[in-house]
Short mmCIF file of C-alpha atoms in Angstrom, two decimals:
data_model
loop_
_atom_site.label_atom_id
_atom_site.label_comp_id
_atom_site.label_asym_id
_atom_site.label_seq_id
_atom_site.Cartn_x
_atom_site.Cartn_y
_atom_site.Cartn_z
CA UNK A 1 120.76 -33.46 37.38
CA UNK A 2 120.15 -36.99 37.43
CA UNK A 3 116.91 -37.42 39.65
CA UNK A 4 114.69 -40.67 39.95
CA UNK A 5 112.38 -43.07 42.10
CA UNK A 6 114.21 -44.06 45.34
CA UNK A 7 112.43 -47.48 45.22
CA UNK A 8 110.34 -49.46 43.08
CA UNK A 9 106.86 -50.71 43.24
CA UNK A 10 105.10 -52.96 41.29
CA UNK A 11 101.31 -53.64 42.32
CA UNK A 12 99.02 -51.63 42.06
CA UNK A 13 98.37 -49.63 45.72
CA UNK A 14 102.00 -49.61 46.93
CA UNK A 15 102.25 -46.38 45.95
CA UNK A 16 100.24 -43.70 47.34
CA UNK A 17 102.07 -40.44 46.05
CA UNK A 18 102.85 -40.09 42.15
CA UNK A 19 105.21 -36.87 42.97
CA UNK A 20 109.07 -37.72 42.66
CA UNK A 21 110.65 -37.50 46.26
CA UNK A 22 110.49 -33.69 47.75
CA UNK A 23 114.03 -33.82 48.44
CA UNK A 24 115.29 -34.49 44.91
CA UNK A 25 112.83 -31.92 43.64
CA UNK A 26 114.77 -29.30 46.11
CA UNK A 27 118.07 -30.61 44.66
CA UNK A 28 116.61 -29.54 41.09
CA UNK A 29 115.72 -25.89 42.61
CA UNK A 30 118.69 -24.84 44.80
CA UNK A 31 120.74 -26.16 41.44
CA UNK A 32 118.65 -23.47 39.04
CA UNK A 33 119.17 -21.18 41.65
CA UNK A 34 123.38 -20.66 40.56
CA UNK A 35 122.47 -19.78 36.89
CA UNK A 36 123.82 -22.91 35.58
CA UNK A 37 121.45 -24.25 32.68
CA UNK A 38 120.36 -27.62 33.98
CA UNK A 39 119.48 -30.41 32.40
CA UNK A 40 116.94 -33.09 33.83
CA UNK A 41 117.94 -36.85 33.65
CA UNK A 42 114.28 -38.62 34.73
CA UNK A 43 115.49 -42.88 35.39
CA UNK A 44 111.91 -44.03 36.89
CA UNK A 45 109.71 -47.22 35.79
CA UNK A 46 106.52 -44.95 35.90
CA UNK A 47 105.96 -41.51 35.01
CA UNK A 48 106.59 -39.13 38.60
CA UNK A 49 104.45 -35.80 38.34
CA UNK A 50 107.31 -32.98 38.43
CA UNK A 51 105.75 -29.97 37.11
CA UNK A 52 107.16 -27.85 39.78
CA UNK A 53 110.76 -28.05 38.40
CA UNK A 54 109.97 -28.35 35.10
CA UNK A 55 110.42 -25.14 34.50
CA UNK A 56 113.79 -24.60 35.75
CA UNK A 57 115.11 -27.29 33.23
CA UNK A 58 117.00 -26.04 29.85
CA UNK A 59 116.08 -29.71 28.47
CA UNK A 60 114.54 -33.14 30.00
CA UNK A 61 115.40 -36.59 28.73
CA UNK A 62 113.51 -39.16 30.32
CA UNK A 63 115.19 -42.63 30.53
CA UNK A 64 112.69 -44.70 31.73
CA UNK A 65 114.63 -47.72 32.81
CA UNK A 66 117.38 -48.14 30.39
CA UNK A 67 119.27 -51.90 31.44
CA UNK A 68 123.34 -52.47 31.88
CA UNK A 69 123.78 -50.24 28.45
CA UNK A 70 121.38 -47.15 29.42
CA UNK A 71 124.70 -44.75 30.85
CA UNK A 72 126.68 -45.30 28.13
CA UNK A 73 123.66 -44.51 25.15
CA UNK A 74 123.20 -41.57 27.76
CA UNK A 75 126.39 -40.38 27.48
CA UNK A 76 126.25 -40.39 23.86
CA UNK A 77 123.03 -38.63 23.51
CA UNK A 78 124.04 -35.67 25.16
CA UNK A 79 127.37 -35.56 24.01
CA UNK A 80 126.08 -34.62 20.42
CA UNK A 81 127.45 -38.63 19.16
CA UNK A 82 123.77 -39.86 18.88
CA UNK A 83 120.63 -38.02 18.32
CA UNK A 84 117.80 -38.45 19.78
CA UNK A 85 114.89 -40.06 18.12
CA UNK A 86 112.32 -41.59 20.80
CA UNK A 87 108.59 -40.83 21.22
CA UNK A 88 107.09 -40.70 24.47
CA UNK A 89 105.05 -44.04 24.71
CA UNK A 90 102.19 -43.00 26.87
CA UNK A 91 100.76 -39.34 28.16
CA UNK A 92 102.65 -38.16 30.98
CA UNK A 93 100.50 -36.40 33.72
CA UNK A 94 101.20 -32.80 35.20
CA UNK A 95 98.77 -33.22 37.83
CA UNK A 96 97.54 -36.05 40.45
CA UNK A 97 94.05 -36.48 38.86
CA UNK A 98 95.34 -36.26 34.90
CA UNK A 99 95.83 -39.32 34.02
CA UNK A 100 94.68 -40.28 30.94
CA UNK A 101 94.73 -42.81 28.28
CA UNK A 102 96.30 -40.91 24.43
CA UNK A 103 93.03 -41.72 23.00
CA UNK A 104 90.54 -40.47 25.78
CA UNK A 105 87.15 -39.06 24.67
CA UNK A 106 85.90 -35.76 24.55
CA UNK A 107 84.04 -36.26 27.27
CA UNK A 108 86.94 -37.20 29.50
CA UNK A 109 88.29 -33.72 29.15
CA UNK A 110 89.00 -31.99 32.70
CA UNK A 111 91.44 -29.26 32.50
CA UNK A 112 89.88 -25.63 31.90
CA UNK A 113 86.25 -26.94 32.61
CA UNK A 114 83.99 -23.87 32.79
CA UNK A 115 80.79 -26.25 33.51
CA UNK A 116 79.69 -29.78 32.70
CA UNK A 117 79.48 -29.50 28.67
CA UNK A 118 82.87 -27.24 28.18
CA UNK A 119 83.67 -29.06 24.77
CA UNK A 120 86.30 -26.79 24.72
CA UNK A 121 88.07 -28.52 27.71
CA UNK A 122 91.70 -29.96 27.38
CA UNK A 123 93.07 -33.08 29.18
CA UNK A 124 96.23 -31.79 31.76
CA UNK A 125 99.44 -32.95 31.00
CA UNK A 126 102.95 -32.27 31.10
CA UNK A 127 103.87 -34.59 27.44
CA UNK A 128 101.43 -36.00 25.32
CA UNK A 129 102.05 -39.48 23.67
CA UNK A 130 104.20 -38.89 20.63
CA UNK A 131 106.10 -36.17 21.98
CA UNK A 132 109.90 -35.78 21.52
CA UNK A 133 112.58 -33.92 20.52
CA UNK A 134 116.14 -34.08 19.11
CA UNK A 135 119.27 -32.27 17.81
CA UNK A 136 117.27 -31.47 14.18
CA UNK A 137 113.62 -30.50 12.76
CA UNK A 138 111.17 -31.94 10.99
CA UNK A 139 109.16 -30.74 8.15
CA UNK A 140 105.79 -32.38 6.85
CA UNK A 141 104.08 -31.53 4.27
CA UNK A 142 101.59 -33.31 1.02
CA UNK A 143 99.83 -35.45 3.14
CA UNK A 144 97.63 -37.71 0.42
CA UNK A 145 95.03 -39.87 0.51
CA UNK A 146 94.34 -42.73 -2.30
CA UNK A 147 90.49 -41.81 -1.99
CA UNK A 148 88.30 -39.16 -0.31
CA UNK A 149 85.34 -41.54 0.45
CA UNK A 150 85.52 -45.16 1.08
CA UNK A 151 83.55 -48.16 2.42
CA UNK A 152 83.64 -51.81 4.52
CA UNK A 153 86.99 -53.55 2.52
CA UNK A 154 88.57 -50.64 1.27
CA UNK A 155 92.40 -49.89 1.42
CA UNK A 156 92.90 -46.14 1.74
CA UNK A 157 96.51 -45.61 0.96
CA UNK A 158 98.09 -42.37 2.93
CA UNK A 159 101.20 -40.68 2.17
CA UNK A 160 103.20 -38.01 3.42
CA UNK A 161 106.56 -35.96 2.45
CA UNK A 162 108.99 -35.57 5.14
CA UNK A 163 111.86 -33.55 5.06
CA UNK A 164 114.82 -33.24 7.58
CA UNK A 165 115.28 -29.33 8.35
CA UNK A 166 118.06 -29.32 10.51
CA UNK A 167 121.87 -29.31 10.21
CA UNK A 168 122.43 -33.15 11.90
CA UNK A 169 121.13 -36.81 10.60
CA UNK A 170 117.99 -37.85 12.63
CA UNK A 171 115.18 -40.86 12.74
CA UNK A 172 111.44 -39.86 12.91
CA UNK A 173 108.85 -41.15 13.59
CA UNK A 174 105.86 -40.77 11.40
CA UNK A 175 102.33 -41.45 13.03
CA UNK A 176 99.49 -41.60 11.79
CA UNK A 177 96.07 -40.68 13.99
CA UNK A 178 92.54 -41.14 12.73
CA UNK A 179 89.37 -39.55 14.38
CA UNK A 180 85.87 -40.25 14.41
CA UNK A 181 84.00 -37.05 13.94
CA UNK A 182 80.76 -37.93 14.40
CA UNK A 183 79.38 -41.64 15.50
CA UNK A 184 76.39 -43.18 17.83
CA UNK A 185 78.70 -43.61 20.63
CA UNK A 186 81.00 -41.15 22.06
CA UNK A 187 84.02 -41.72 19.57
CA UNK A 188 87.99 -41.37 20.64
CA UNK A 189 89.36 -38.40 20.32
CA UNK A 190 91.94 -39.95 18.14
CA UNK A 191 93.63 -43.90 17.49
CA UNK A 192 96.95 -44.48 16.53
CA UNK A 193 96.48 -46.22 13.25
CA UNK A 194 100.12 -46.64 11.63
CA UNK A 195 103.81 -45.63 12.09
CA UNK A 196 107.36 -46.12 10.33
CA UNK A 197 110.68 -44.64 11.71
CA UNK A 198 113.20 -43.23 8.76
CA UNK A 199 116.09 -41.79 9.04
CA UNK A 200 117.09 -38.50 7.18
CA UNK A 201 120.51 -36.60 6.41
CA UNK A 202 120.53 -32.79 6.38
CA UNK A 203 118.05 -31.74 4.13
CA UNK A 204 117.25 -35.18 3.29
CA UNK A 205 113.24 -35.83 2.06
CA UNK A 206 111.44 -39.34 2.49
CA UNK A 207 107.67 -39.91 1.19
CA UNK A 208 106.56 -42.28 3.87
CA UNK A 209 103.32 -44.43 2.58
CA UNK A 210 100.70 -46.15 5.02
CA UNK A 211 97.80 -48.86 3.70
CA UNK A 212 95.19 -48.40 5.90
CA UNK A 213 92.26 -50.88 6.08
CA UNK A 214 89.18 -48.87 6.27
CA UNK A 215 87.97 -51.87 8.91
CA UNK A 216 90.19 -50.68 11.18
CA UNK A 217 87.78 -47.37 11.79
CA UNK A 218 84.88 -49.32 12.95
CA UNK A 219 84.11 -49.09 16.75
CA UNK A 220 82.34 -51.80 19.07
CA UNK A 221 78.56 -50.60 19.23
CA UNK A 222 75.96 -50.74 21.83
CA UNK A 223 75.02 -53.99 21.35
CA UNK A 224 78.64 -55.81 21.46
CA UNK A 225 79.27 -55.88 17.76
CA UNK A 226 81.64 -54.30 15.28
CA UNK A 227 80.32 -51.53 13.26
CA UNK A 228 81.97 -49.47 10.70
CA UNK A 229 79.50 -46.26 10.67
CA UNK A 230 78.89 -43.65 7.82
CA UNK A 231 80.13 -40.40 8.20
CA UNK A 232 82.75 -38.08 8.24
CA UNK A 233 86.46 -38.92 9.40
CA UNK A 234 90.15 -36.91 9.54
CA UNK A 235 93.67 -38.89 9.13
CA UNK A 236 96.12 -36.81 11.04
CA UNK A 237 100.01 -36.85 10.52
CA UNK A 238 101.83 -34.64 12.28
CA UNK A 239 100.52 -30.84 11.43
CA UNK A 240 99.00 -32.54 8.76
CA UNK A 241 95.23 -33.55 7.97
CA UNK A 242 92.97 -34.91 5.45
CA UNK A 243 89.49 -35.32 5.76
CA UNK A 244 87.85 -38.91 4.47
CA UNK A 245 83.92 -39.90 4.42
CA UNK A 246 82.50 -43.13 4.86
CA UNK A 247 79.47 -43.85 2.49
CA UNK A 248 77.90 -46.80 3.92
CA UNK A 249 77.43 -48.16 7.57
CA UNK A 250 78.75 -52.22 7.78
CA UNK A 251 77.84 -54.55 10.72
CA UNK A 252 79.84 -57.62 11.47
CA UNK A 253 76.99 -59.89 12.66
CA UNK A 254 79.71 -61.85 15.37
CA UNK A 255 81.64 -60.57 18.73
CA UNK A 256 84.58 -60.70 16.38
CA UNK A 257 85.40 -58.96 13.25
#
C-alpha cells in the first residue's frame, strides 16, 4: 500500500495537521481487513503521525522522497535484489505533541509521566533515530575502550566486533552514542559521536574502530563557555556499553573551543 502526503508544504505554519490524510489511512484498514499481509510504502518529505495503522502493517519502508530513481531502488528492495541498510535520520513521532530532538534531556521526557519528577518517563514515538531493519541480523559484541579514564586532549580509541547473523549480505551501520551521567547542567540524554557503514557476507565479522577526541564531551556551561567536566561517562554501541571517567574539569577561556 503505497500511501503519502497529497501536497507539499514548505514553511513553517502551512500545515496545521501532522496526521497523513484520513482517507488513505481508511485505504490501509479496509485493505488489512481481507487477510492479505500488507506492506506500508510511506513517500512524504516530513514524518506523518500514523500510529493508527501501524499495526495492521506486516512491514513499513519509509521512502522519504526518493528522486527520478526512488521506484526502481524500491522495486529492488522488496524484491529480495537489494537489502536494506538505511537508518532512520531523525525520531519519528507517534503522537501530535512528541516531537522530539534524538538527543533530548531527561527532563524533556513526557510519555508515562506519573507527576512532575517521573525520571522514569520515556519520550513517545513510533521510531527512534537509528532505527532500521533489513533482510539479515546483526550481532555486536567486545566493545573496547583504549582507556577507562581520560582528560582535556585525550584520544579514547573505541572498538567493536560485528558480526553478520543472517543468511543474506548486508551494510550496517555502526553508531556510536556517548552520555553524560552526571554534569552542572542538565546533560543530553545521549550525542551521536561517530559512525562507519560496512558491509558483511553471511557470517561475515568486521572490528569497526572509532578515535574519539575526549573534547568532543565537553558541553557549553552557564556562562557561554566550553567546559569539559569531571565525572563519570558511558560510550554506547548498539547493545553495547562501556563506562569511561573524566579526571579533571578543562575550561576553554573563549566562546569557541
Amino acid at each position: 500500500a503505497c500511501i503519502g502526503e497529497n501536497s507539499y508544504t514548505e514553511t513553517p505554519g502551512n500545515l496545521t495537521d501532522l496526521w497523513l490524510s484520513e482517507n488513505q489511512r481508511n485505504l490501509v484498514k479496509e485493505l488489512a481487513k481481507t487477510g492479505k499481509p500488507v506492506i506500508l510504502v510511506l513517500n512524504e518529505g516530513r514524518p506523518r503521525l500514523i500510529a493508527d495503522i501501524e499495526p495492521l502493517a506486516q512491514g513499513i519502508i519509509d521512502i522519504l522522497i526518493p528522486g527520478n530513481m526512488g521506484g526502481d531502488a524500491l522495486a529492488n528492495l522488496v524484491s529480495g535484489k537489494s537489502n536494506f541498510s538505511g537508518k532512520m535520520p531523525y525520531t519519528y513521532p507517534k503522537e501530535i505533541n512528541s516531537l522530539a530532538n534524538y538527543d533530548f534531556k531527561k527532563s524533556e521526557e513526557v510519555g508515562t509521566m506519573e507527576g512532575a519528577y517521573d525520571y522514569n518517563a520515556k519520550i513517545t514515538q513510533q521510531w527512534g533515530f537509528g532505527h532500521g531493519l533489513s533482510y539479515t541480523s546483526y550481532q555486536y559484541s567486545n566493545l573496547k575502550v583504549s582507556q577507562s579514564d581520560f582528560r582535556h586532549g585525550d584520544i579514547i580509541k573505541v572498538s567493536v566486533d560485528v558480526k553478520n547473523t543472517g543468511k543474506v549480505a548486508g551494510k550496517e551501520s555502526v553508531l556510536l552514542f556517548s552520555s553524560d551521567l552526571i554534569a552542572s547542567m542538565v546533560p543530553d540524554g545521549r550525542r551521536l559521536r561517530a559512525f562507519d557503514k560496512i558491509e558483511l557476507q553471511p557470517g561475515e565479522t568486521k572490528t569497526v574502530t572509532f578515535n574519539l577526541n575526549a573534547d568532543d564531551l565537553a558541553f557549553v556551561g552557564y556562562d557561554g563557555k566550553w567546559v569539559l567536566e569531571e565525572g563519570d561517562f558511558k560510550l554506547m554501541i548498539a547493545d553495547q556499553s562501556a563506562d569511561i571517567h573524566c579526571e579533571k574539569t578543562y575550561q576553554w577561556q573563549s566562546a569557541n573551543r
